[in-house]
PDB file of C-alpha atoms in Angstrom:
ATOM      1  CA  UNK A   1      95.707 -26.645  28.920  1.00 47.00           C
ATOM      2  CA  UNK A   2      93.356 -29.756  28.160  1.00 44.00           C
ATOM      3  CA  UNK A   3      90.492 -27.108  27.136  1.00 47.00           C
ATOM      4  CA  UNK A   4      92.997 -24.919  24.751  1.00 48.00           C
ATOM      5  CA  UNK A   5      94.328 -28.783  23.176  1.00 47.00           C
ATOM      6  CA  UNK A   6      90.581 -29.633  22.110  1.00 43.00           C
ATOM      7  CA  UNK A   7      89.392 -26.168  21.375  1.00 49.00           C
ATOM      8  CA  UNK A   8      92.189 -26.440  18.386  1.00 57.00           C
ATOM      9  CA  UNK A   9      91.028 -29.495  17.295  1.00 55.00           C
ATOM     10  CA  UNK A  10      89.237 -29.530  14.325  1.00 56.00           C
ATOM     11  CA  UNK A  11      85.452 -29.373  14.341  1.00 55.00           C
ATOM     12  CA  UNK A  12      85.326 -28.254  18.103  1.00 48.00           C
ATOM     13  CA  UNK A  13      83.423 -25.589  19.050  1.00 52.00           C
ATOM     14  CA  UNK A  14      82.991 -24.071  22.862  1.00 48.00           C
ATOM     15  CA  UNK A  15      79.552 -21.957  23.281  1.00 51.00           C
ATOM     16  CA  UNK A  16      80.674 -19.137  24.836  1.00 49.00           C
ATOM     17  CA  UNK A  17      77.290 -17.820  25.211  1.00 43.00           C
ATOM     18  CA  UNK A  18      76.073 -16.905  28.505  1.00 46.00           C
ATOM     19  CA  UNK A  19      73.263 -17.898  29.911  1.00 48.00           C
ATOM     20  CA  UNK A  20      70.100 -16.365  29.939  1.00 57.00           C
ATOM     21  CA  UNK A  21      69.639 -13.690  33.285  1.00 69.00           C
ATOM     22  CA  UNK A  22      67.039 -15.137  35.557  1.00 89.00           C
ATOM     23  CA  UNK A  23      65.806 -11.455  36.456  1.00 91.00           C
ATOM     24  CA  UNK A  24      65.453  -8.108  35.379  1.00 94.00           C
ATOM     25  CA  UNK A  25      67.935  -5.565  36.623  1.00 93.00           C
ATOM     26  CA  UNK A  26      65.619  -3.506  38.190  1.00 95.00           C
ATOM     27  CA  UNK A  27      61.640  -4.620  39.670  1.00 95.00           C
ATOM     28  CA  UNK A  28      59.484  -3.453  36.645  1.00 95.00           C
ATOM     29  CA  UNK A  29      56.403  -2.967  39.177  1.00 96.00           C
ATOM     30  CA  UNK A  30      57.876  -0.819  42.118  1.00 94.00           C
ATOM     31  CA  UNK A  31      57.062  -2.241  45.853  1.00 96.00           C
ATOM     32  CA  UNK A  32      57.775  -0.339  48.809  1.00 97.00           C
ATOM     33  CA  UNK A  33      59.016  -3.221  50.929  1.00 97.00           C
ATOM     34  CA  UNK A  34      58.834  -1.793  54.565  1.00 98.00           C
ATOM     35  CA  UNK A  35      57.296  -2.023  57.785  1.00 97.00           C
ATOM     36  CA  UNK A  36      55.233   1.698  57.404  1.00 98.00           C
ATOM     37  CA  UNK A  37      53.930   0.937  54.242  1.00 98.00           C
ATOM     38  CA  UNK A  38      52.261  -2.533  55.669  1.00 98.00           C
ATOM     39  CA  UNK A  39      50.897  -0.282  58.164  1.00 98.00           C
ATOM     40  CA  UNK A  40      49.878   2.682  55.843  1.00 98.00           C
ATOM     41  CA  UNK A  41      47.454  -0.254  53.909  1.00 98.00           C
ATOM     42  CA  UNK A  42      46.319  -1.470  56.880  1.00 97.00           C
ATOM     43  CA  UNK A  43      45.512   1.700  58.580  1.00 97.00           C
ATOM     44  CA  UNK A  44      43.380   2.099  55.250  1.00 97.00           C
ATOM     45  CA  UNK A  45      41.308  -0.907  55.707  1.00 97.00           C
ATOM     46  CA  UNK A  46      40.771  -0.276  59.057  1.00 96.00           C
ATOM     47  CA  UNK A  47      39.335   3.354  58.338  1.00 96.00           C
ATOM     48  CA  UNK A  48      37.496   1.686  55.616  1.00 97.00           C
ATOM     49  CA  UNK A  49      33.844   2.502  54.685  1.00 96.00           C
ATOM     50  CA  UNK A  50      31.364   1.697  51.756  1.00 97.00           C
ATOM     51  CA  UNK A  51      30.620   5.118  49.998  1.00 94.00           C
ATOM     52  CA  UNK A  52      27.068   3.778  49.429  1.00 93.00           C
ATOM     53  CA  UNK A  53      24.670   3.852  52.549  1.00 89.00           C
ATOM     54  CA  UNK A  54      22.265   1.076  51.139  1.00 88.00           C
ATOM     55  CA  UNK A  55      25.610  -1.193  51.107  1.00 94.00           C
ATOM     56  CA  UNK A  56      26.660  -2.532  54.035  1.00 93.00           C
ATOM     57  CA  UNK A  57      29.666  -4.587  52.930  1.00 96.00           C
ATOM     58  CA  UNK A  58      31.469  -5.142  49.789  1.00 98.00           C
ATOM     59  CA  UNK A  59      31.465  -8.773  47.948  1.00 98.00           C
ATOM     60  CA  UNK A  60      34.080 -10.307  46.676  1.00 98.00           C
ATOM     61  CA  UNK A  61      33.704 -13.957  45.264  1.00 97.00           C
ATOM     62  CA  UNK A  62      37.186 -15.745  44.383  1.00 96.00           C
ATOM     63  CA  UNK A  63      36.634 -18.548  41.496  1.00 95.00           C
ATOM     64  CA  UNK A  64      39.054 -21.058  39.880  1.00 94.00           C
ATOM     65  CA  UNK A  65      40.342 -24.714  39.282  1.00 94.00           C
ATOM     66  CA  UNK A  66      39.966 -26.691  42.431  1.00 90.00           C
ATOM     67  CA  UNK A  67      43.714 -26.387  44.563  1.00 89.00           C
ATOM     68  CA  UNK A  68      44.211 -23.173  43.131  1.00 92.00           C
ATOM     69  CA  UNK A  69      44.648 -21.857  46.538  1.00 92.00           C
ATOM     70  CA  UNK A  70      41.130 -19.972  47.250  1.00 92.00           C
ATOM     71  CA  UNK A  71      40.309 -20.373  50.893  1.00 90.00           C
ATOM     72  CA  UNK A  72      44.192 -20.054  51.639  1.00 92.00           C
ATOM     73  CA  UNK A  73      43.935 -16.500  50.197  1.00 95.00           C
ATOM     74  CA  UNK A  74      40.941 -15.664  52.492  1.00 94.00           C
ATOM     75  CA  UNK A  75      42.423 -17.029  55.340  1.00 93.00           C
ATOM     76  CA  UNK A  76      46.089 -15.463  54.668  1.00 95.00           C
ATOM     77  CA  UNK A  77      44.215 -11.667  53.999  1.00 96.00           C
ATOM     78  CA  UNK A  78      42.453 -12.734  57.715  1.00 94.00           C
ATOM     79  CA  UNK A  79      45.711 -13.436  59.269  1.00 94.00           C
ATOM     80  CA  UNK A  80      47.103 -10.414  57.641  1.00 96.00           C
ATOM     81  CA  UNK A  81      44.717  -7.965  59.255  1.00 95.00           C
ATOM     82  CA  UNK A  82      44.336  -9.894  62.664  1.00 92.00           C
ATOM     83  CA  UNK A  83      48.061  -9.667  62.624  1.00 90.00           C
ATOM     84  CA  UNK A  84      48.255 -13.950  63.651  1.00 88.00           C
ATOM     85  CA  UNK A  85      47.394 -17.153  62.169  1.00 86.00           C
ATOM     86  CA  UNK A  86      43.676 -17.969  60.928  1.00 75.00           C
ATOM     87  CA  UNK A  87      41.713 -20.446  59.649  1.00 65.00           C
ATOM     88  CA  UNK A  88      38.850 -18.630  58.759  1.00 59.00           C
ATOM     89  CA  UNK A  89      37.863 -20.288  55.369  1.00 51.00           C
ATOM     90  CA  UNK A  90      38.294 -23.803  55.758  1.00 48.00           C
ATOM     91  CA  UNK A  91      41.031 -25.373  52.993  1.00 49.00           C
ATOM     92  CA  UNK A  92      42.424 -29.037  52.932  1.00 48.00           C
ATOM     93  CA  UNK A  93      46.117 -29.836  51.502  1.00 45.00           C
ATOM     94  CA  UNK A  94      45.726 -33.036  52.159  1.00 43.00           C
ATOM     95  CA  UNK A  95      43.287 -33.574  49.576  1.00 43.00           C
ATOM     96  CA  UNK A  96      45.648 -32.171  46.763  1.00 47.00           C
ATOM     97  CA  UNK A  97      44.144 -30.656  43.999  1.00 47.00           C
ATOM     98  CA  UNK A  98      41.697 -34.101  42.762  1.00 46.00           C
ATOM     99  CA  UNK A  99      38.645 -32.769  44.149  1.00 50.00           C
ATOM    100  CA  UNK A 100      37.170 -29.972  45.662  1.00 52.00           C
ATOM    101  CA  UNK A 101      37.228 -29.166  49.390  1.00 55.00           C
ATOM    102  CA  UNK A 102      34.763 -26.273  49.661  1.00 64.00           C
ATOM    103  CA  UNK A 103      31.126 -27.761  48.569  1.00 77.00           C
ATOM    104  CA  UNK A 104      28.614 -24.599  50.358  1.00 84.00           C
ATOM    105  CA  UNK A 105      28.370 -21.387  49.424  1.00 90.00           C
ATOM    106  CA  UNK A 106      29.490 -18.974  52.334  1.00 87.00           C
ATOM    107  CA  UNK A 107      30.447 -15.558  52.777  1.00 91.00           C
ATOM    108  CA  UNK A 108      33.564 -15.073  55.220  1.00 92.00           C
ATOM    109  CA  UNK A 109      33.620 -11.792  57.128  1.00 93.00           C
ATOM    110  CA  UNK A 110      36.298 -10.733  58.557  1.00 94.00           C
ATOM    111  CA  UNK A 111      36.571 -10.000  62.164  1.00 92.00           C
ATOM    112  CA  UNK A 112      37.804  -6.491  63.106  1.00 91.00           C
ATOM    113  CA  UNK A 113      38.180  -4.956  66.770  1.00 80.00           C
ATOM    114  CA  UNK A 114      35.356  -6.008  69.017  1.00 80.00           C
ATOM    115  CA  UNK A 115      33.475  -9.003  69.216  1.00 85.00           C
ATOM    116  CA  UNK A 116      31.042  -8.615  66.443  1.00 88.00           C
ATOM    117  CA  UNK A 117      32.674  -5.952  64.556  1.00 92.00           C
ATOM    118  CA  UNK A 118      33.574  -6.855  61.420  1.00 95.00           C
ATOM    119  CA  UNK A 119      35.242  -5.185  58.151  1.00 97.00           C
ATOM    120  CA  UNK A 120      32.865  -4.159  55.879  1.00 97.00           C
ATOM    121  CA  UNK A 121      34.282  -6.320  53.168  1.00 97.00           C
ATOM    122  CA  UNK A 122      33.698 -10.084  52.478  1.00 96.00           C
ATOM    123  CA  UNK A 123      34.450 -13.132  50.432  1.00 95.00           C
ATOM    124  CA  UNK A 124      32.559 -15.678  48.852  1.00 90.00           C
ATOM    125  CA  UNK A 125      34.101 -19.366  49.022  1.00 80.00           C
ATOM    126  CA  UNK A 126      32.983 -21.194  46.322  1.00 87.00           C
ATOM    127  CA  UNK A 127      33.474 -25.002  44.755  1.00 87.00           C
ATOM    128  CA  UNK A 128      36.426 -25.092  42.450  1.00 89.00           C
ATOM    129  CA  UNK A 129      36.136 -25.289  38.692  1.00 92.00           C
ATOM    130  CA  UNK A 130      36.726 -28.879  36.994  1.00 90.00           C
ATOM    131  CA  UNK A 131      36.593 -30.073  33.516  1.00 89.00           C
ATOM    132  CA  UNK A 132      33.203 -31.816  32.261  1.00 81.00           C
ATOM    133  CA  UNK A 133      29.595 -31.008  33.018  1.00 72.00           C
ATOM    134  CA  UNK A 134      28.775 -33.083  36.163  1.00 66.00           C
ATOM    135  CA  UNK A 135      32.115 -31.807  38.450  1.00 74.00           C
ATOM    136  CA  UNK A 136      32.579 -29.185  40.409  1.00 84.00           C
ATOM    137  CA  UNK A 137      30.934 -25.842  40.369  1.00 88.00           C
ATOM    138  CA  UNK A 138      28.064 -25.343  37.929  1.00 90.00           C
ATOM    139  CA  UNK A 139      28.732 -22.242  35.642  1.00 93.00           C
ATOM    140  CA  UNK A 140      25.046 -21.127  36.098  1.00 94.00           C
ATOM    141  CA  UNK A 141      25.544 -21.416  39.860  1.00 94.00           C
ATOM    142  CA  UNK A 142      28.664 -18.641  39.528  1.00 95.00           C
ATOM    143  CA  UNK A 143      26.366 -16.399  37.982  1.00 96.00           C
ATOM    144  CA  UNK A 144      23.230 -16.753  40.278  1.00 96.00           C
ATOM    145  CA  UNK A 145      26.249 -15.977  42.918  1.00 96.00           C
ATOM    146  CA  UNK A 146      27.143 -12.836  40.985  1.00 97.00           C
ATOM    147  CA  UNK A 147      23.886 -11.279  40.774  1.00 97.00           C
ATOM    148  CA  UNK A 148      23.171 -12.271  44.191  1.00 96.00           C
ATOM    149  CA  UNK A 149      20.307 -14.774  44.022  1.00 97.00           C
ATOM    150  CA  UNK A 150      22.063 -18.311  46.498  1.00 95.00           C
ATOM    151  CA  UNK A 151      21.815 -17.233  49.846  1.00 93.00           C
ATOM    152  CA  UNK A 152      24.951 -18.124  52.286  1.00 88.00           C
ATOM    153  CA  UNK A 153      24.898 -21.903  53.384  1.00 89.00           C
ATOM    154  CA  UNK A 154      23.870 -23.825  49.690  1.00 91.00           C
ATOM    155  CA  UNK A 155      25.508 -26.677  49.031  1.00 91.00           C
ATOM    156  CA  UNK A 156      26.592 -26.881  45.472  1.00 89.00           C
ATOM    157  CA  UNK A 157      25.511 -29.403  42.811  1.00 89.00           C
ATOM    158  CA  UNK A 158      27.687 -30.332  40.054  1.00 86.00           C
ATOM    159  CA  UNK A 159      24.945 -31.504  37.838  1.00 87.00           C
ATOM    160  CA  UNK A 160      22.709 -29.249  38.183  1.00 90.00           C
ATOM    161  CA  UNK A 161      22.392 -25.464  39.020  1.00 93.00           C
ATOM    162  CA  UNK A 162      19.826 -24.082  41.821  1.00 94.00           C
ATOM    163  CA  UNK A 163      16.686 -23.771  40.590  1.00 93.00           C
ATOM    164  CA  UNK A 164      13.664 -20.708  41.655  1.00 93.00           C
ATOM    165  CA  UNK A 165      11.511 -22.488  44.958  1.00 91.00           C
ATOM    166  CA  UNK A 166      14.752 -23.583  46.518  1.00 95.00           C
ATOM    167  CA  UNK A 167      15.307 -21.773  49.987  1.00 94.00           C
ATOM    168  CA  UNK A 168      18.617 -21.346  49.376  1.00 94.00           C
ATOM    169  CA  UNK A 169      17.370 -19.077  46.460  1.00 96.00           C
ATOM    170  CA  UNK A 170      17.046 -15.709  46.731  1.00 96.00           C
ATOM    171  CA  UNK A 171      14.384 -14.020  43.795  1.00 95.00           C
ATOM    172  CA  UNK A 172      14.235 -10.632  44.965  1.00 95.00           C
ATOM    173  CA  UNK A 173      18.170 -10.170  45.065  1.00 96.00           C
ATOM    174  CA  UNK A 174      19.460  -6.198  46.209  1.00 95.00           C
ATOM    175  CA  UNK A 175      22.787  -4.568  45.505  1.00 96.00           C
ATOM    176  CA  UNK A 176      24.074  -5.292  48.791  1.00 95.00           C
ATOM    177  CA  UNK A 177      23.213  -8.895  47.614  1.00 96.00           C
ATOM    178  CA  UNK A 178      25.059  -9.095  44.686  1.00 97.00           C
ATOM    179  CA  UNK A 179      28.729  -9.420  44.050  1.00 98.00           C
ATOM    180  CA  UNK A 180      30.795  -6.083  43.704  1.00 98.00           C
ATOM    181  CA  UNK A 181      34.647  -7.373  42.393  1.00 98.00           C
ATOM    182  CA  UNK A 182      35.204 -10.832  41.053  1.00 98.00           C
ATOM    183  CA  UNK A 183      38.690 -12.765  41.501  1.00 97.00           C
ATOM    184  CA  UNK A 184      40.049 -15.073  39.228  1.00 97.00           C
ATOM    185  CA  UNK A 185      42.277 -17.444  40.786  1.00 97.00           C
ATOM    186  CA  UNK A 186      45.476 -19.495  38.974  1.00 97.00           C
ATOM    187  CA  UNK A 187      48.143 -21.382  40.375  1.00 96.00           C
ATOM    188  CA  UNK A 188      51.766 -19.953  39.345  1.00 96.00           C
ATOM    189  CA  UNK A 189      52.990 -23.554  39.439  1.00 93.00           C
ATOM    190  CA  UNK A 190      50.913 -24.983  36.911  1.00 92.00           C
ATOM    191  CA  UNK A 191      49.274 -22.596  35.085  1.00 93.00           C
ATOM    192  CA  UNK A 192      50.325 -24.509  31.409  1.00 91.00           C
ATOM    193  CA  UNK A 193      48.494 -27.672  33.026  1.00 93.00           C
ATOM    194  CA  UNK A 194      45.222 -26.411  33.681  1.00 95.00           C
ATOM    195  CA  UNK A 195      42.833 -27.672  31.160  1.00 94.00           C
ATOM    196  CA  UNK A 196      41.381 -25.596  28.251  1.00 95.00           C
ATOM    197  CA  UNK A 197      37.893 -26.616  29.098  1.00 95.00           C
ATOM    198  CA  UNK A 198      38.399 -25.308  33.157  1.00 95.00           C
ATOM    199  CA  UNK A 199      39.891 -21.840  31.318  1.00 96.00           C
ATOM    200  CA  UNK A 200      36.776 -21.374  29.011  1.00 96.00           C
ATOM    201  CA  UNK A 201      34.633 -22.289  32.006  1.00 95.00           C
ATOM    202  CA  UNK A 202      36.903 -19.222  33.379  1.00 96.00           C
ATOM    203  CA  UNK A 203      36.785 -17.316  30.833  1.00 96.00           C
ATOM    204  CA  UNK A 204      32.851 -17.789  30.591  1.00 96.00           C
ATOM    205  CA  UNK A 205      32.312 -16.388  33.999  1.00 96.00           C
ATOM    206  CA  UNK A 206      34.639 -13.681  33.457  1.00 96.00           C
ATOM    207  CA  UNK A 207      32.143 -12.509  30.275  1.00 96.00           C
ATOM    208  CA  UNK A 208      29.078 -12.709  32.296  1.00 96.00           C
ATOM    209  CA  UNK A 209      30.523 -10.033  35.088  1.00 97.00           C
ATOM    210  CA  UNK A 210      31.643  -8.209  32.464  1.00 96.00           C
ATOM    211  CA  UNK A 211      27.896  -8.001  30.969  1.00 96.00           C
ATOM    212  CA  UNK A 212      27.208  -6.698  34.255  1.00 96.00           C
ATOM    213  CA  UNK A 213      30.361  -4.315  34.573  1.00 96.00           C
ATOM    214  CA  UNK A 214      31.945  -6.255  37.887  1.00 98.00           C
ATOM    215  CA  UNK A 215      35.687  -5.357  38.239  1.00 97.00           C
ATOM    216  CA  UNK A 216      37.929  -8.373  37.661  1.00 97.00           C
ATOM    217  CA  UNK A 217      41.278  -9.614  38.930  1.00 97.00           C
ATOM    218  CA  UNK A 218      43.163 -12.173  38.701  1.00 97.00           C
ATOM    219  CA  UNK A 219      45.339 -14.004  41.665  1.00 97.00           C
ATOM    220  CA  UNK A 220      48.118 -15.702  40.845  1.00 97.00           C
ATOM    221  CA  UNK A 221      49.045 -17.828  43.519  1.00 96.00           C
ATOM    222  CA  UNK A 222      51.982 -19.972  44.788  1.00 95.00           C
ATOM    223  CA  UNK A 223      54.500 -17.919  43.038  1.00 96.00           C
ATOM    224  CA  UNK A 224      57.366 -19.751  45.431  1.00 94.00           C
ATOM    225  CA  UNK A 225      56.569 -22.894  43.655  1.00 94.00           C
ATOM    226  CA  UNK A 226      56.772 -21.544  40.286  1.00 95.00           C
ATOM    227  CA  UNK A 227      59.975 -20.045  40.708  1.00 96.00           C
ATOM    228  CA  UNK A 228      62.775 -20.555  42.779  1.00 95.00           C
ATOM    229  CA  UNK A 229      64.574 -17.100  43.196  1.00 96.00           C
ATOM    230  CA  UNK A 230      61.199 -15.806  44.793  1.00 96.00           C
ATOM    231  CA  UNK A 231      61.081 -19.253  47.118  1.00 95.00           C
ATOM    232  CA  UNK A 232      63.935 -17.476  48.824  1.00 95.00           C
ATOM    233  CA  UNK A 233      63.467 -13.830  48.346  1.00 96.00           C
ATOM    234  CA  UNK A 234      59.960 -12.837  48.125  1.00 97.00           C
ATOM    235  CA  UNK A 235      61.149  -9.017  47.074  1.00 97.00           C
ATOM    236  CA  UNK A 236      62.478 -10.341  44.263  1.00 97.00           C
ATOM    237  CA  UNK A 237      58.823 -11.017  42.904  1.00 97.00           C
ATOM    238  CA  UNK A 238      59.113  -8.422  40.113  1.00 97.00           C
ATOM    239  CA  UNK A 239      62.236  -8.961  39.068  1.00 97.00           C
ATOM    240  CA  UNK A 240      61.529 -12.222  38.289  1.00 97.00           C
ATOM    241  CA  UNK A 241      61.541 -13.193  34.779  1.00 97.00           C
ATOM    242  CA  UNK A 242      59.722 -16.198  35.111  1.00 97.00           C
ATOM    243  CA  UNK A 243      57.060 -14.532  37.268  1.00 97.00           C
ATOM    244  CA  UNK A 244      56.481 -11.925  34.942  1.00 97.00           C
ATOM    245  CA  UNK A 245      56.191 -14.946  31.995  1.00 97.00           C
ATOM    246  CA  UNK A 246      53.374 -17.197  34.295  1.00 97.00           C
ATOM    247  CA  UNK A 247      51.958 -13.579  34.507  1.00 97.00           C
ATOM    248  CA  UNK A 248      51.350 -13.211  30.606  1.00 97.00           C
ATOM    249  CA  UNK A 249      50.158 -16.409  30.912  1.00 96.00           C
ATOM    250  CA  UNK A 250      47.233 -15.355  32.973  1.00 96.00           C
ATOM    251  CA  UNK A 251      46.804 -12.695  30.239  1.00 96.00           C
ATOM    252  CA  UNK A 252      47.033 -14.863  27.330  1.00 96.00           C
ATOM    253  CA  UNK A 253      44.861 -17.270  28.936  1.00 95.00           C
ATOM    254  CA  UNK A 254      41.953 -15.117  30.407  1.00 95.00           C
ATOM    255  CA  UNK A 255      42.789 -12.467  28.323  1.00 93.00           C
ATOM    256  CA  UNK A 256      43.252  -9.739  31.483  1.00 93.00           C
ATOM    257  CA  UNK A 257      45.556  -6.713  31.598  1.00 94.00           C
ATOM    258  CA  UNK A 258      49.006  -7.197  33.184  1.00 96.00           C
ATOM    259  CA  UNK A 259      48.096  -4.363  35.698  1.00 95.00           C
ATOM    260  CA  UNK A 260      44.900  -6.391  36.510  1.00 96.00           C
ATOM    261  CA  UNK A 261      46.791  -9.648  37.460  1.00 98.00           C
ATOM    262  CA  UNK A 262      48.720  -9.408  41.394  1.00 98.00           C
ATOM    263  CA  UNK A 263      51.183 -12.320  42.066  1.00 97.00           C
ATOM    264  CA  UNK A 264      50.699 -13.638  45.621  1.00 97.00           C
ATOM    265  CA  UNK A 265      52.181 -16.561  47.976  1.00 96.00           C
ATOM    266  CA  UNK A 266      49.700 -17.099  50.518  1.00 95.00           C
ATOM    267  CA  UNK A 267      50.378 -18.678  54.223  1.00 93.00           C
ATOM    268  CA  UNK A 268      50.157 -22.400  54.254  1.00 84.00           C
ATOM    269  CA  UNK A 269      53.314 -22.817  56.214  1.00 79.00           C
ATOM    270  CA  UNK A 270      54.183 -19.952  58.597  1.00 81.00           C
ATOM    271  CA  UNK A 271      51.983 -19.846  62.066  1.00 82.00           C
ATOM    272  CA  UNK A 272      53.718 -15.961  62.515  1.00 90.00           C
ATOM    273  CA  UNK A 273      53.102 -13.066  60.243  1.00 93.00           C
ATOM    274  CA  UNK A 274      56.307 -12.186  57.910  1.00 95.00           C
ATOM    275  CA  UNK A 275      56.726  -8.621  56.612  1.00 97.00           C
ATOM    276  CA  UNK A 276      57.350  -9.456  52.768  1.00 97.00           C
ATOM    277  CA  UNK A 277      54.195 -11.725  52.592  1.00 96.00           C
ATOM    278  CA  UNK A 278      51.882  -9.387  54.358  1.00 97.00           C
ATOM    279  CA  UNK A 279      52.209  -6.355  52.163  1.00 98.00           C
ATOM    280  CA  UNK A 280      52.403  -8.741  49.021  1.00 97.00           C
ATOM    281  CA  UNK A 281      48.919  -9.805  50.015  1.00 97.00           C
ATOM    282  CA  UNK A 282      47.687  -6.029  51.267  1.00 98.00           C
ATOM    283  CA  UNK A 283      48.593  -4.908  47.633  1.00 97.00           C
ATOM    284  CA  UNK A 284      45.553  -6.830  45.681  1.00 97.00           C
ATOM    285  CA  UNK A 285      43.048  -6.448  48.866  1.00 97.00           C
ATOM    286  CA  UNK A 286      43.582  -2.210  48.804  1.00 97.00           C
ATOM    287  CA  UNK A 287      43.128  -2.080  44.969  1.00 97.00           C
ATOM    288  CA  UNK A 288      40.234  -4.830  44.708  1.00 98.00           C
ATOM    289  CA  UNK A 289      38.216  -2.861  47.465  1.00 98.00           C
ATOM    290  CA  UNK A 290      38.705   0.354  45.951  1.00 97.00           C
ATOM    291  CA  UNK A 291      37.345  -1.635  42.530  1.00 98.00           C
ATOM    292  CA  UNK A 292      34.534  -2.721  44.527  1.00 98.00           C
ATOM    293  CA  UNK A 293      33.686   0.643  46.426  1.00 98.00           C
ATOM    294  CA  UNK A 294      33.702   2.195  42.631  1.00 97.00           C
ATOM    295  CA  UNK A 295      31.398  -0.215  41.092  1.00 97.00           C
ATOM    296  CA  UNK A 296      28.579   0.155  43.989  1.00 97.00           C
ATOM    297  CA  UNK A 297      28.859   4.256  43.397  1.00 96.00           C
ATOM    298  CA  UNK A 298      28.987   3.574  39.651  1.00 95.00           C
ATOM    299  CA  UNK A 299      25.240   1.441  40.374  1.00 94.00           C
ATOM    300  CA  UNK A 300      23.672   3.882  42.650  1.00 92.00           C
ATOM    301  CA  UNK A 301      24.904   7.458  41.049  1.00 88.00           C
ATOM    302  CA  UNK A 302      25.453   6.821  37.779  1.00 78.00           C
ATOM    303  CA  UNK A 303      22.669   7.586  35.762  1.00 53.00           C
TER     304      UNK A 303
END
């Protein structure tokens, strides 16, 4: 009665609009959320093999702003395949996102059966990107990493890159040296806050692989941060308007292809597997190691 007596006073106007939909109606990137299609990918990357005998293992390096949630991806694709909580890659969230916790140069392989089996895929842990020219990772040092001349255990300089005499530098690099997929990692959260000089330094990197035709991807992490309706269903990931918007902002920003860019929460809370997570994760690692497998064939048999 009270709303009716002001809505025919003069002047008064009720909005009547209603509010925007927080998701689409239906997930515009299909997922097959189920138990045999976790095991399907897995069973892949367990049968797993380089097409190229000279290469004994695929590289993957993962770069980014520092906190951006690198060594939490390697260790939540580790506790993915070992089917229980790892700490393979070393990560600090104590620290929060003022410096960088990862400072040498390391390649994590990933165990796989047997003592001393391992999958014939691995991951470079780098220093995190930060604005200015004496902080975090050198840009030259990223690209001595991609063409395979720092040798596992360097500790990084911010001021200045490796130079040719250091024993951590490797002048005769091989194929099986040099980085076969590069990952771009961004935080879902704060994407808009990142600095434009960190981006460029991104975007930098990102124009050297390409000179040297590396597949790129791009991670964007802590999607339950960014966006509440995911927080508490992960399978509503792509139906998510806002994740599909932070998602075209990792396009606009490094200027990658939507089908290039994989949304991803990684585990930094869980000590026991969950079904949703693990094939979110399994998604990027199948399609970047297929990327990687293609670029080694496309070195050794394409004339």
């Amino acid at each position: 009665m009270f709303r009716k007596f002001f809505r025919d006073l003069p002047g008064f106007t009720v909005d009547q609009t209603p509010p925007a939909a927080s998701e689409f109606d239906e997930p515009w990137r299909p997922v097959t959320w189920s138990g045999a299609n976790k095991e399907d990918m897995l069973q892949k990357l367990r049968a797993f093999q380089v097409s190229v005998p000279d290469v004994n293992r695929l590289n993957i390096l993962l770069h980014g702003p520092i906190g951006a949630g690198k060594s939490s991806f390697i260790n939540s694709v580790n506790t993915v395949l070992q089917g229980h909580n790892t700490t393979a890659a070393l990560a600090d969230s104590s620290a929060g996102k003022s410096y960088s916790f990862t400072v040498k140069f390391k390649y994590h392989r990933l165990k796989k059966g047997a003592p001393g089996i391992f999958y014939p895929f691995s991951f470079a842990d780098i220093m995190g990107l930060e604005p200015g020219s004496s902080s975090g990772v050198h840009i030259e040092d990223i690209v001595h990493v991609l063409n395979g001349r720092i040798k596992s255990g360097y500790v990084f300089n911010p001021v200045s890159p490796i130079a040719e005499g250091n024993p951590s530098y490797n002048s005769e690099p091989s194929l099986n040296d040099r980085v076969h997929c590069l990952v771009s990692v961004l935080p879902a959260d704060n994407i808009s806050l990142i600095s434009d000089e960190v981006i460029q330094k991104m975007k930098d990197v990102r124009e050297k692989a390409r000179n040297l035709d590396i597949p790129q991807v791009v991670l964007m992490s802590m999607v339950d941060k960014a966006c509440p309706l995911v927080s508490d269903d992960l399978t509503k990931i792509y139906t998510s308007k806002k994740i599909k918007d932070k998602m075209k902002e990792c396009r606009d920003k490094l200027g990658v292809p939507m089908n290039c860019i994989y949304p991803v929460r990684n585990y930094h809370e869980q000590v026991t597997n969950d079904l949703l997570q693990d094939v979110l994760i399994l998604m990027p690692i199948s399609d970047i190691i297929r990327f990687a497998n293609s670029y080694v064939e496309d070195q050794v048999y394409t004339e």
